[in-house]
mmCIF file of N, CA and C in Angstrom:
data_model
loop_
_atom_site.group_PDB
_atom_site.id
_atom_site.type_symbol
_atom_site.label_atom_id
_atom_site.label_comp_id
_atom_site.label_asym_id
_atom_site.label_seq_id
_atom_site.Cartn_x
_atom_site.Cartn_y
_atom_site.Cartn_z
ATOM 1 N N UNK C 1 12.529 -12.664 4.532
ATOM 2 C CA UNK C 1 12.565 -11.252 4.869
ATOM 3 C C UNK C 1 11.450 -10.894 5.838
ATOM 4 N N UNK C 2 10.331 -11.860 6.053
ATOM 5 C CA UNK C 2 9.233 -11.376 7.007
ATOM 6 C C UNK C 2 9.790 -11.259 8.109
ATOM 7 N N UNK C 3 10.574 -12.288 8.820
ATOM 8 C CA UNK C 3 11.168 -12.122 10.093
ATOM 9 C C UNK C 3 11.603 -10.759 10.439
ATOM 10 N N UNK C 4 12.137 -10.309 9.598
ATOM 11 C CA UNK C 4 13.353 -9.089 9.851
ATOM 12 C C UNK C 4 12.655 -7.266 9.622
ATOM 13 N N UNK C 5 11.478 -7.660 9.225
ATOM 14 C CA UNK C 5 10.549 -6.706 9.066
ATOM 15 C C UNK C 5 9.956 -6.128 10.444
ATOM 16 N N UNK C 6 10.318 -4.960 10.473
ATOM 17 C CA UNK C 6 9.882 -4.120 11.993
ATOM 18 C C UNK C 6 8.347 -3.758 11.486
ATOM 19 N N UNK C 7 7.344 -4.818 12.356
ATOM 20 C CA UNK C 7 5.642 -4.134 11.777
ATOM 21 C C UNK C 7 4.924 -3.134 12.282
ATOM 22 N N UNK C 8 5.780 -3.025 13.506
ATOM 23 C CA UNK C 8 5.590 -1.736 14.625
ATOM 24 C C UNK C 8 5.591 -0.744 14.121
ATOM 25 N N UNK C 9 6.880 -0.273 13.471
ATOM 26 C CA UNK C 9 7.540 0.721 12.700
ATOM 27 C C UNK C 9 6.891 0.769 11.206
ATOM 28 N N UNK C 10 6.262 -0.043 10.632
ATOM 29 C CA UNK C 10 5.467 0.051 9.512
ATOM 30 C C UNK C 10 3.893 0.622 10.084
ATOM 31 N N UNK C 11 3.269 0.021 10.952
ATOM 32 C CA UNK C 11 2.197 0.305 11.074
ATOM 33 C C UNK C 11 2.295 1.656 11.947
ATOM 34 N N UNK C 12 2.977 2.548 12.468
ATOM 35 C CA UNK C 12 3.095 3.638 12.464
ATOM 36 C C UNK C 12 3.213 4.374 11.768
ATOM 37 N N UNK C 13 4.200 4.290 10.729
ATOM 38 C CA UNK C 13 4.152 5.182 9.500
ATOM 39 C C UNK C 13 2.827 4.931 8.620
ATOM 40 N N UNK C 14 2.048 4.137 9.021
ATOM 41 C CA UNK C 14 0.718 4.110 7.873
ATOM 42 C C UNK C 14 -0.062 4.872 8.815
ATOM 43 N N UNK C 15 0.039 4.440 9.968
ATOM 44 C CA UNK C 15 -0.942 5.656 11.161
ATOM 45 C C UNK C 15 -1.072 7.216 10.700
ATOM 46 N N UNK C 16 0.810 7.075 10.258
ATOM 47 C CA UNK C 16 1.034 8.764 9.931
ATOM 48 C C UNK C 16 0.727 9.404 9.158
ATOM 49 N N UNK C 17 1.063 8.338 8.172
ATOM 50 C CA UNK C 17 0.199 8.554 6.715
ATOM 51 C C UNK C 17 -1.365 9.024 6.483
ATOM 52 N N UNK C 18 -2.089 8.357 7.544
ATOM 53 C CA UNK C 18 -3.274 8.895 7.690
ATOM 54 C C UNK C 18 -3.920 10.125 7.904
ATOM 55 N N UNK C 19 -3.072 10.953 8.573
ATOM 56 C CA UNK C 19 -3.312 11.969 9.103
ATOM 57 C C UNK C 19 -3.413 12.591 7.830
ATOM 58 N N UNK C 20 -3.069 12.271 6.884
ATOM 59 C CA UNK C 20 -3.382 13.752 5.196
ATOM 60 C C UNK C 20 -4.253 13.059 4.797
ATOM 61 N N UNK C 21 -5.337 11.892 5.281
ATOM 62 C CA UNK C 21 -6.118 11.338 3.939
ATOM 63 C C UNK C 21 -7.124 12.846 3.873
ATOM 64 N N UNK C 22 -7.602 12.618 2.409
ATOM 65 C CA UNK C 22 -8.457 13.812 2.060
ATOM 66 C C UNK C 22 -9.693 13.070 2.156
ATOM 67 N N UNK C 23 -10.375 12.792 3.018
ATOM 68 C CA UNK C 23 -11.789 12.296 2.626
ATOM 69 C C UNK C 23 -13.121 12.804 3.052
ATOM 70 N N UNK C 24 -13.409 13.760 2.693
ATOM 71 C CA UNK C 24 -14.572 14.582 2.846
ATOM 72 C C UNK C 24 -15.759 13.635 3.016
ATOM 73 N N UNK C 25 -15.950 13.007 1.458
ATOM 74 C CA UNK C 25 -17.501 12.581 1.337
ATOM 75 C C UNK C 25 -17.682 11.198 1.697
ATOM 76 N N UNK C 26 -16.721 10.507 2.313
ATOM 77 C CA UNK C 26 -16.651 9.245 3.151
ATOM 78 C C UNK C 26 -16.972 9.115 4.585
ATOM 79 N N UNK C 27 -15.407 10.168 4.954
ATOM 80 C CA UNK C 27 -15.229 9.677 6.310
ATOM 81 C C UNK C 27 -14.192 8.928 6.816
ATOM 82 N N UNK C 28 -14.178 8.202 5.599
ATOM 83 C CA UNK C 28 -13.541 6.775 6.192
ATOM 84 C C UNK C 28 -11.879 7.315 5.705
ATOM 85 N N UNK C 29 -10.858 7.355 6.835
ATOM 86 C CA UNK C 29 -9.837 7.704 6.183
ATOM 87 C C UNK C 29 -8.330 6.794 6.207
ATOM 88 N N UNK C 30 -7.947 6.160 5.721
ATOM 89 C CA UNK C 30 -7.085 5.364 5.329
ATOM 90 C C UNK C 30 -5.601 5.668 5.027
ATOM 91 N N UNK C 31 -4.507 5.376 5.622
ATOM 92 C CA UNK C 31 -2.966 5.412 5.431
ATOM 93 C C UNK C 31 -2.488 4.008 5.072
ATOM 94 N N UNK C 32 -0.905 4.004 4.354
ATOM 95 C CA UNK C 32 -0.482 2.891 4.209
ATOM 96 C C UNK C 32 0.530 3.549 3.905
ATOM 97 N N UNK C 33 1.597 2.538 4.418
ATOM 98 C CA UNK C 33 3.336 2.392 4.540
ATOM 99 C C UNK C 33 3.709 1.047 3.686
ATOM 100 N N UNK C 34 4.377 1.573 2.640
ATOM 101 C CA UNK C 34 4.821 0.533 1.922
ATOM 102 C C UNK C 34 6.775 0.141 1.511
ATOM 103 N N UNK C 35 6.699 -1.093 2.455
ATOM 104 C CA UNK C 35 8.260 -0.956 2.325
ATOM 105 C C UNK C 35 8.983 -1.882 1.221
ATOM 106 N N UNK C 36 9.779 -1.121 0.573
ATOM 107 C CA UNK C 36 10.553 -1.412 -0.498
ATOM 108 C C UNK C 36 11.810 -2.608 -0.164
ATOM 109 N N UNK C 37 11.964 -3.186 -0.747
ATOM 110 C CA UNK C 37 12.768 -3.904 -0.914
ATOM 111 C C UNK C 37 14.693 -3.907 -0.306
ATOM 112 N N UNK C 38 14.931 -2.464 -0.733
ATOM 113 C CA UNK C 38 15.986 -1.619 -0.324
ATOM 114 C C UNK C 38 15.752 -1.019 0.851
ATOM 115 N N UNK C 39 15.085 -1.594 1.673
ATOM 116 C CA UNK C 39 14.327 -0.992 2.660
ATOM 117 C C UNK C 39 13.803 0.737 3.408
ATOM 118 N N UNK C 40 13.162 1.340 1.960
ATOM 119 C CA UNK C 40 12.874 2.559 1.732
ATOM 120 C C UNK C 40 11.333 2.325 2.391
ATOM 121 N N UNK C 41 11.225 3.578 2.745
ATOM 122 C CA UNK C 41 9.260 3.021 3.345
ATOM 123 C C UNK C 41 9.036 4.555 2.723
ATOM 124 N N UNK C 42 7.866 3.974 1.922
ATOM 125 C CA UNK C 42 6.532 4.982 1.077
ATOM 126 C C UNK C 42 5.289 5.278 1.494
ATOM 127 N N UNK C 43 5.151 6.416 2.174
ATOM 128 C CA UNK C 43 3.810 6.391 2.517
ATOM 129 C C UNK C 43 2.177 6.942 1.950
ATOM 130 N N UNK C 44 1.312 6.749 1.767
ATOM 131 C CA UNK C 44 0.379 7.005 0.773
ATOM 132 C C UNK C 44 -0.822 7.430 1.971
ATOM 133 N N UNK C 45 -1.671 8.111 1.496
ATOM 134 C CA UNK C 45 -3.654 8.146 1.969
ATOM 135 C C UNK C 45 -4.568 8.146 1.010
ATOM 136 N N UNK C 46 -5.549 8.030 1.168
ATOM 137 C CA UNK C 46 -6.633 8.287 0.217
ATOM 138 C C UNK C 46 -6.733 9.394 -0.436
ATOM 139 N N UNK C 47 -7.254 9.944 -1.060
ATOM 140 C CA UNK C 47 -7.332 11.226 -1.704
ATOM 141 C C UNK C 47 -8.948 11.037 -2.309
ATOM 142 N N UNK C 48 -9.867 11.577 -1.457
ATOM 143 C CA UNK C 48 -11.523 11.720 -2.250
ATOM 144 C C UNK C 48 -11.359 12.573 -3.104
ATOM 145 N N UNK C 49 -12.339 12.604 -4.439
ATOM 146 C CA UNK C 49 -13.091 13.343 -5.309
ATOM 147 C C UNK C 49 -14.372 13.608 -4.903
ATOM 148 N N UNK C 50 -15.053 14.431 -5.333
ATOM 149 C CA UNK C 50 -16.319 14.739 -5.358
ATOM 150 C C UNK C 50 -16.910 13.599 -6.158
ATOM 151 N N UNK C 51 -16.730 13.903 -7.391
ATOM 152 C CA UNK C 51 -16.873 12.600 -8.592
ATOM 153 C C UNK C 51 -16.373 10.767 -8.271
ATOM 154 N N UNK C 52 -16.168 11.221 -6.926
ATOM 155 C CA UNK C 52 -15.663 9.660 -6.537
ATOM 156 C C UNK C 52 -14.376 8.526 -7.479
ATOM 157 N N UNK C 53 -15.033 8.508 -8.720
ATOM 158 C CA UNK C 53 -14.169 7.450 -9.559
ATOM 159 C C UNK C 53 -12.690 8.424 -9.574
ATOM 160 N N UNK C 54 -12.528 9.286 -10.004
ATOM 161 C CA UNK C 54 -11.040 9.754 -9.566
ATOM 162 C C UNK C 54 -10.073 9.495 -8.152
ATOM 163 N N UNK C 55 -10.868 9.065 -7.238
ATOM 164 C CA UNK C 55 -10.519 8.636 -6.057
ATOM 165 C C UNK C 55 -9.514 7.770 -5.986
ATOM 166 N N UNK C 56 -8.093 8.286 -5.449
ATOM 167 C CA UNK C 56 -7.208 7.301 -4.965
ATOM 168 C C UNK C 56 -7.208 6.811 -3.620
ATOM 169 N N UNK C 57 -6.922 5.386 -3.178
ATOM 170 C CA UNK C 57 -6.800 5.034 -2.147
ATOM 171 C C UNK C 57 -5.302 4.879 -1.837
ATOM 172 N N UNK C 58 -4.940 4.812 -0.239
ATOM 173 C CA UNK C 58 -3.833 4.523 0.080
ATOM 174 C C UNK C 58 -2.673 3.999 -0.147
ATOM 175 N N UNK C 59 -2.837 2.583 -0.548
ATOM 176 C CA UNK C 59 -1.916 1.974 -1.023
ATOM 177 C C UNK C 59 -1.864 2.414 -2.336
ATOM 178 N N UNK C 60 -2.323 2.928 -3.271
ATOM 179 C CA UNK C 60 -1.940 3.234 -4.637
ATOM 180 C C UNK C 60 -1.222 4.291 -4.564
ATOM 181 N N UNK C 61 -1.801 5.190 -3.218
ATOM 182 C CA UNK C 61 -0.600 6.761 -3.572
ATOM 183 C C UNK C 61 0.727 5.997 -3.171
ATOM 184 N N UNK C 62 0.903 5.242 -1.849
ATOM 185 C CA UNK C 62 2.327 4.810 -1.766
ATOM 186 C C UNK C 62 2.999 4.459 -2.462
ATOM 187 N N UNK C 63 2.291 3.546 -3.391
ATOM 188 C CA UNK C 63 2.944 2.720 -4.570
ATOM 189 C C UNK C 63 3.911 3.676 -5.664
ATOM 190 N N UNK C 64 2.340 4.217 -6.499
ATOM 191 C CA UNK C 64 2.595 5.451 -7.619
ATOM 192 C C UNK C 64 4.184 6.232 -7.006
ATOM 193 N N UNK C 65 3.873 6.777 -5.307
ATOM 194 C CA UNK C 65 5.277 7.456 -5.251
ATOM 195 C C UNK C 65 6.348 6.849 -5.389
ATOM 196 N N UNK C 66 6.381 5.466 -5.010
ATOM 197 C CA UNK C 66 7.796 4.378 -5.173
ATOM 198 C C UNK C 66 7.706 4.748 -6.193
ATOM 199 N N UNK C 67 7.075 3.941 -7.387
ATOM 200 C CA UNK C 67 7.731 3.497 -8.505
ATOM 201 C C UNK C 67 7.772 4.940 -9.351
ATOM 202 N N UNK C 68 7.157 5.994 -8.710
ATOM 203 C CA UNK C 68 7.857 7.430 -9.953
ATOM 204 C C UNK C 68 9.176 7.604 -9.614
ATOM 205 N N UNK C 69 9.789 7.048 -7.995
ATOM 206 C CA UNK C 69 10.971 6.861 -7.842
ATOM 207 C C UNK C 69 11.821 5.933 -8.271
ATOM 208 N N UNK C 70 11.428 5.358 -9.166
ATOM 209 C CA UNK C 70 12.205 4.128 -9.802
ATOM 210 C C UNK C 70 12.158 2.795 -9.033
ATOM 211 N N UNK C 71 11.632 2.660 -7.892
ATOM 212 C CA UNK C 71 11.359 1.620 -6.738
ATOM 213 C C UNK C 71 10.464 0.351 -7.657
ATOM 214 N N UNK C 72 10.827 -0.930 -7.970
ATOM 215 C CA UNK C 72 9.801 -1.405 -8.745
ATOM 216 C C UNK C 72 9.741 -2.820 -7.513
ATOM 217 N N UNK C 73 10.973 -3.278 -6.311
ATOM 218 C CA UNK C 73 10.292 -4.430 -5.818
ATOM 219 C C UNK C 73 10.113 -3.899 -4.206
ATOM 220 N N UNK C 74 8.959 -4.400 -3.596
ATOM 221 C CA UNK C 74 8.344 -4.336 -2.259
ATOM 222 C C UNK C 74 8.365 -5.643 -1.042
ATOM 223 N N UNK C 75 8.159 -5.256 -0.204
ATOM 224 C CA UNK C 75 8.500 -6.777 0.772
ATOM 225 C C UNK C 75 7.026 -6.656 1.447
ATOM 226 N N UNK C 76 6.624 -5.137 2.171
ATOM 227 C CA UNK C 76 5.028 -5.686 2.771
ATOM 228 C C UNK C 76 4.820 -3.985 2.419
ATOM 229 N N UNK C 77 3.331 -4.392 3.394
ATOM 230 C CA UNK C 77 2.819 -2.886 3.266
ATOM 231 C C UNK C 77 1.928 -3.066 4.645
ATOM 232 N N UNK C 78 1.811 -2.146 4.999
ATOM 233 C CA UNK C 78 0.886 -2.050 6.484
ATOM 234 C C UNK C 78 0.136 -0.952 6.052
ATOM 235 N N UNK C 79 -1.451 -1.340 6.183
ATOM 236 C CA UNK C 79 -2.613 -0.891 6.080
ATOM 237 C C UNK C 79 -3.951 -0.254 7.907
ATOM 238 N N UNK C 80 -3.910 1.313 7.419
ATOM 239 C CA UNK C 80 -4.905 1.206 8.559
ATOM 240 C C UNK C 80 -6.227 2.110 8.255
ATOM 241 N N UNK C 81 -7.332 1.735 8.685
ATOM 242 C CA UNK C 81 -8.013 2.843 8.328
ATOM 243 C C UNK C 81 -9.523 3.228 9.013
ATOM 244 N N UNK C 82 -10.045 3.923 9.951
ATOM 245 C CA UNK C 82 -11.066 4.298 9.936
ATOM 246 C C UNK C 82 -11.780 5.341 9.791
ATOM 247 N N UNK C 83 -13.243 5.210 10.499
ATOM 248 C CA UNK C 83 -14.253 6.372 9.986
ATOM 249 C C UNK C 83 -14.243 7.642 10.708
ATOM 250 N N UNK C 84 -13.574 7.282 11.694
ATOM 251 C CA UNK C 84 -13.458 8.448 12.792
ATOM 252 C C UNK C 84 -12.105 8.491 12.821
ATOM 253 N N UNK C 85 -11.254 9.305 14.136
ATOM 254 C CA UNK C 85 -10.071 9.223 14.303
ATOM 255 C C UNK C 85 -9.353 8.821 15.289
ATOM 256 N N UNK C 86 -10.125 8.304 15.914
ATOM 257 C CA UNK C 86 -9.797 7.906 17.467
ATOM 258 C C UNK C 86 -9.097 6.676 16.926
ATOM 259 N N UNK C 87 -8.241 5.799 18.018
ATOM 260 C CA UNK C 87 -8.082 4.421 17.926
ATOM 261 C C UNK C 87 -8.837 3.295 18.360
ATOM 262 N N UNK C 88 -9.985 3.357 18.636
ATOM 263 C CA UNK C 88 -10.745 3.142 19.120
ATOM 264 C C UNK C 88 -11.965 2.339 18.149
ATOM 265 N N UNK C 89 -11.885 3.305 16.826
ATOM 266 C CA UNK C 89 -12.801 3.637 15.636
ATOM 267 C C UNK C 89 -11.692 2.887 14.560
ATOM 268 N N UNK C 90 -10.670 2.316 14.505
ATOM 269 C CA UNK C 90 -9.558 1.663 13.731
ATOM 270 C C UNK C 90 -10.456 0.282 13.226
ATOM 271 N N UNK C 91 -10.412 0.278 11.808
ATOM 272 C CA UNK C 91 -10.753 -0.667 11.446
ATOM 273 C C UNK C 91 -10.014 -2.026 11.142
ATOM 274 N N UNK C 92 -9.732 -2.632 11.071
ATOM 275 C CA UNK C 92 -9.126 -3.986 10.143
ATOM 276 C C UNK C 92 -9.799 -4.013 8.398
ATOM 277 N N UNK C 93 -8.597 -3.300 8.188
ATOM 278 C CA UNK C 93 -8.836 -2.594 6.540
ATOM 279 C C UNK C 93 -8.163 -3.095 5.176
ATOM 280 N N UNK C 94 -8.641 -3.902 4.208
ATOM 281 C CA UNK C 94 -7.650 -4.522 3.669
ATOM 282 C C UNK C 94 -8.197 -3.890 2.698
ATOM 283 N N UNK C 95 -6.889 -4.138 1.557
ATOM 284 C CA UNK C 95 -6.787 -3.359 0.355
ATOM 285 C C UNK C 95 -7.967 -3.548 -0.651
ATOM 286 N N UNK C 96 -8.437 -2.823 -1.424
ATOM 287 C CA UNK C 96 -9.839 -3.215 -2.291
ATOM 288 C C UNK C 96 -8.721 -3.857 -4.087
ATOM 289 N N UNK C 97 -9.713 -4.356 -4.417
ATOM 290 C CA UNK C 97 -9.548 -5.109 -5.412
ATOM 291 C C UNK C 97 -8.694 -4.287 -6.614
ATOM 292 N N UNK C 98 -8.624 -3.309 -6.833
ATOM 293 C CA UNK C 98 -7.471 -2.638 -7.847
ATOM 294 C C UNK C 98 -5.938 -2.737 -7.092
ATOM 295 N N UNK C 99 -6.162 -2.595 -5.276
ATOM 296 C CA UNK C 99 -5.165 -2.264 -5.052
ATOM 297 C C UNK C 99 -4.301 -2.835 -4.937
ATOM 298 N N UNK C 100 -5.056 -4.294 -4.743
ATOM 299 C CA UNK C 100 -4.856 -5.550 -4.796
ATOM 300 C C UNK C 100 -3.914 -6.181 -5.983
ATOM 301 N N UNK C 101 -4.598 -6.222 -6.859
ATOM 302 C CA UNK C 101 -3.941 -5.933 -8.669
ATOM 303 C C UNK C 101 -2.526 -5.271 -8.604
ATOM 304 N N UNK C 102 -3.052 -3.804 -8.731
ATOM 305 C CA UNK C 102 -1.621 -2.849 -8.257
ATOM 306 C C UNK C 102 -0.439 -3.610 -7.556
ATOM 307 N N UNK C 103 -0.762 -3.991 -6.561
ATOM 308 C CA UNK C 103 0.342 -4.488 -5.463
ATOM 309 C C UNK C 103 0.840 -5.311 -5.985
ATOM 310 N N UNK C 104 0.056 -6.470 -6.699
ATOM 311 C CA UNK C 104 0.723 -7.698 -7.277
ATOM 312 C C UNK C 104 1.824 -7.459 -8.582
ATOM 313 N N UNK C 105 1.727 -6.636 -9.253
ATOM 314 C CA UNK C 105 2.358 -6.062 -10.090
ATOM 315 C C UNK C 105 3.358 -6.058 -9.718
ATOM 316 N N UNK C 106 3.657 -4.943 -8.440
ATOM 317 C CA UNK C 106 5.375 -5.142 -7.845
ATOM 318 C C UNK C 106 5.640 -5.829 -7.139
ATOM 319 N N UNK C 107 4.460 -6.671 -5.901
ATOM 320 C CA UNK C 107 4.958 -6.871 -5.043
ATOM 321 C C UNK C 107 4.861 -8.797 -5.004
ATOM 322 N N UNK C 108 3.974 -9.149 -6.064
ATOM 323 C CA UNK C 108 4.080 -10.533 -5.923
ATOM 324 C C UNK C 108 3.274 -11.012 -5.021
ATOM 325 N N UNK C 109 3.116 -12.394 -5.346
ATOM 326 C CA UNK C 109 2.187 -13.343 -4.423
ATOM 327 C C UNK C 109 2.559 -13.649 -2.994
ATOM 328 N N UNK C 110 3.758 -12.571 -2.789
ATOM 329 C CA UNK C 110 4.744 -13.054 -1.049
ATOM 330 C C UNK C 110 4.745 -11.503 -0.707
ATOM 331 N N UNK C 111 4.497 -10.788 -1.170
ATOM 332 C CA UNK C 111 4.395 -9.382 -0.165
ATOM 333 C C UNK C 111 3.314 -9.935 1.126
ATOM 334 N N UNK C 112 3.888 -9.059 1.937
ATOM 335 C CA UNK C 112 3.461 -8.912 3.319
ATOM 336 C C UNK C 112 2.340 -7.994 3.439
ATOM 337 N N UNK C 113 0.954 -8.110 3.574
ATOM 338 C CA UNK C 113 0.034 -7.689 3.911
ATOM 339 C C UNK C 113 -0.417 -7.296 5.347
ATOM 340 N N UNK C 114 -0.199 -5.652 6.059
ATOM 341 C CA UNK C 114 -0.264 -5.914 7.380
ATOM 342 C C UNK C 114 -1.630 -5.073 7.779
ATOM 343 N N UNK C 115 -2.880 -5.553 8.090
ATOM 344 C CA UNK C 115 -4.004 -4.661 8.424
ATOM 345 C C UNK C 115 -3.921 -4.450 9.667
ATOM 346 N N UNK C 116 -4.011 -3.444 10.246
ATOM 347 C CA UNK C 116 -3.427 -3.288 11.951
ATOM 348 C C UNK C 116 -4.972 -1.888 12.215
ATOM 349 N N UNK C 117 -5.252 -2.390 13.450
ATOM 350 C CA UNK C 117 -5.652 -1.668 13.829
ATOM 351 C C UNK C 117 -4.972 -0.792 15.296
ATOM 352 N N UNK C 118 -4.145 -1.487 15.192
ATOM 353 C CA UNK C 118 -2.715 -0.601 16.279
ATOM 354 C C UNK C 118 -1.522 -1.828 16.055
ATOM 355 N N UNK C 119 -0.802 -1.161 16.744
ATOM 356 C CA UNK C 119 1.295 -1.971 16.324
ATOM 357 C C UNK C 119 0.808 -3.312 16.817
ATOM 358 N N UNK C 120 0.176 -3.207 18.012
ATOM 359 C CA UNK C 120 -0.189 -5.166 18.560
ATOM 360 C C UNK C 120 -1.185 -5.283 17.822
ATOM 361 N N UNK C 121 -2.305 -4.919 17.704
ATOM 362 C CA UNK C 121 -3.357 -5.648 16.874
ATOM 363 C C UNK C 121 -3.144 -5.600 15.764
ATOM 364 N N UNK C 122 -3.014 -6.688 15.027
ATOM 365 C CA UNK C 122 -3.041 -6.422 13.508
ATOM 366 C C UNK C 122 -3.390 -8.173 13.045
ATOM 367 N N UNK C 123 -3.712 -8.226 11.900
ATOM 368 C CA UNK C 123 -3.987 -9.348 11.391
ATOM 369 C C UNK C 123 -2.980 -9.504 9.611
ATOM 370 N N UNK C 124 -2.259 -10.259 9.426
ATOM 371 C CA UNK C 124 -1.428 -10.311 8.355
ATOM 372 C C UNK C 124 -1.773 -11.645 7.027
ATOM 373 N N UNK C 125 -1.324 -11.425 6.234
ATOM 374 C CA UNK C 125 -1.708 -12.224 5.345
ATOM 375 C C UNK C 125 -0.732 -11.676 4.090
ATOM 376 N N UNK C 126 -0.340 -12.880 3.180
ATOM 377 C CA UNK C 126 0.386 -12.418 1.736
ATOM 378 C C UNK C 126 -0.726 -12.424 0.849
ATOM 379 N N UNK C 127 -0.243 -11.301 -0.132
ATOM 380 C CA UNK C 127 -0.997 -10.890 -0.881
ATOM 381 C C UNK C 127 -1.512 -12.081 -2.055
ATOM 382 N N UNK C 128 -0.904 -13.082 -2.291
ATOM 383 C CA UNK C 128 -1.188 -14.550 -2.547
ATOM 384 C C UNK C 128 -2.854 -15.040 -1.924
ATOM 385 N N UNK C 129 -2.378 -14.854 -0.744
ATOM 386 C CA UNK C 129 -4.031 -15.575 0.137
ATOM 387 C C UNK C 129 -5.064 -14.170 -0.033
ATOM 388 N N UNK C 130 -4.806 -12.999 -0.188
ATOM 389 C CA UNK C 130 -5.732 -12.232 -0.659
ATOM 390 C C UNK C 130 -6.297 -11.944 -2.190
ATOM 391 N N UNK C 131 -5.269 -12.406 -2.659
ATOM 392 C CA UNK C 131 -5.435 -12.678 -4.152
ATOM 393 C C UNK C 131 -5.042 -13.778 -4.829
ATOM 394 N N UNK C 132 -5.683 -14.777 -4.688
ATOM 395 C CA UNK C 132 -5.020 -16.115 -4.725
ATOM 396 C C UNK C 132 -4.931 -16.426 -6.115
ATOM 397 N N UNK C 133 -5.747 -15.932 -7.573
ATOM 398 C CA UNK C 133 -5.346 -16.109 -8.397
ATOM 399 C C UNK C 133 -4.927 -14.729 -9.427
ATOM 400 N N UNK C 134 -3.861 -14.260 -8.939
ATOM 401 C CA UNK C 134 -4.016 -12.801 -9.107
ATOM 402 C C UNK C 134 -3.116 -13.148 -10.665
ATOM 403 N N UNK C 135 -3.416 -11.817 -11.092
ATOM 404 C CA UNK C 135 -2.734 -11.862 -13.081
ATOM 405 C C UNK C 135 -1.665 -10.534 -13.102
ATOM 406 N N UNK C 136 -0.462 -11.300 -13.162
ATOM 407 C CA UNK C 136 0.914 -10.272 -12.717
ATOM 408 C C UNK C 136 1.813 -10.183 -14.079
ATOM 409 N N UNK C 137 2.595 -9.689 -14.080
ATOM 410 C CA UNK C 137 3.427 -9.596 -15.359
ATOM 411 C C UNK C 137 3.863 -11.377 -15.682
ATOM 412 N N UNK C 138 4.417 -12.181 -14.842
ATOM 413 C CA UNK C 138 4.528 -13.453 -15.409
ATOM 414 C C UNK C 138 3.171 -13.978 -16.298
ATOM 415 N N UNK C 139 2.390 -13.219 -16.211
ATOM 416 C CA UNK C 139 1.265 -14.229 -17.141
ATOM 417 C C UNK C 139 1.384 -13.815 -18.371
ATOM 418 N N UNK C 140 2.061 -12.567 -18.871
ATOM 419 C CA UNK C 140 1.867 -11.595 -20.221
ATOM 420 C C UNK C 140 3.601 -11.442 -20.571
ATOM 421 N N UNK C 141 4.224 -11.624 -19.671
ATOM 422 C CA UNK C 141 6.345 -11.754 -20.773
ATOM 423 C C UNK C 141 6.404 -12.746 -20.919
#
């Protein structure tokens, strides 16, 4: 399914996604497009707290919205995020360690990981090589 995956069209909708992150006491603001299996695309941002630990990041809002939609399998997700807003200021942003977890849950050791700092630049990886010994529902049914 990687072949057939438009990353152009993913890493735009995470661009877009960006535009609502809420991040006041960072800065740093982060989108992600997460495409479903049925080939539905979910898009998520950060959401700051003051209190910080309430803080959602990107890929978790995408997720949370799939699966309140009943969405439980994923093929990739395209990640972007910086401190400013220019493209210029685009980081190469990969998911932090819960989200990581999270993802593996639905998406397995073969989801498509896409950190882009624009549609050509991007650097990819499965969530396997980012989490190489990750603990998913096969370890606990």
């Amino acid at each position: 399914m990687n072949d057939t995956i438009d990353r152009a069209a993913l890493i735009r909708a995470a661009f877009a996604a960006r535009e609502h992150a809420y991040a006041p006491y960072s800065g740093f603001k982060v989108g992600a497009a997460l495409l479903a299996k049925n080939g539905t695309v979910y898009t998520g941002c950060n959401i700051e707290c003051a209190t910080f630990s309430p803080t959602n990041c990107a890929e978790r809002t995408a997720l949370f919205k799939a699966v309140s939609e009943g969405v439980h399998e994923f093929a990739a997700v395209a990640i972007v995020g910086a401190k400013a807003h220019g493209p210029d200021d685009t980081l190469v942003t990969s998911p932090c360690g819960v989200c990581r977890q999270m993802l593996y849950e639905f998406g397995g050791k073969d989801l498509l990981v896409i950190m882009a700092k624009s549609e050509t630049d991007f650097r990819e990886m499965t969530l396997g090589e980012l989490l190489p010994l990750g603990f998913g529902p096969e370890k606990v049914l």
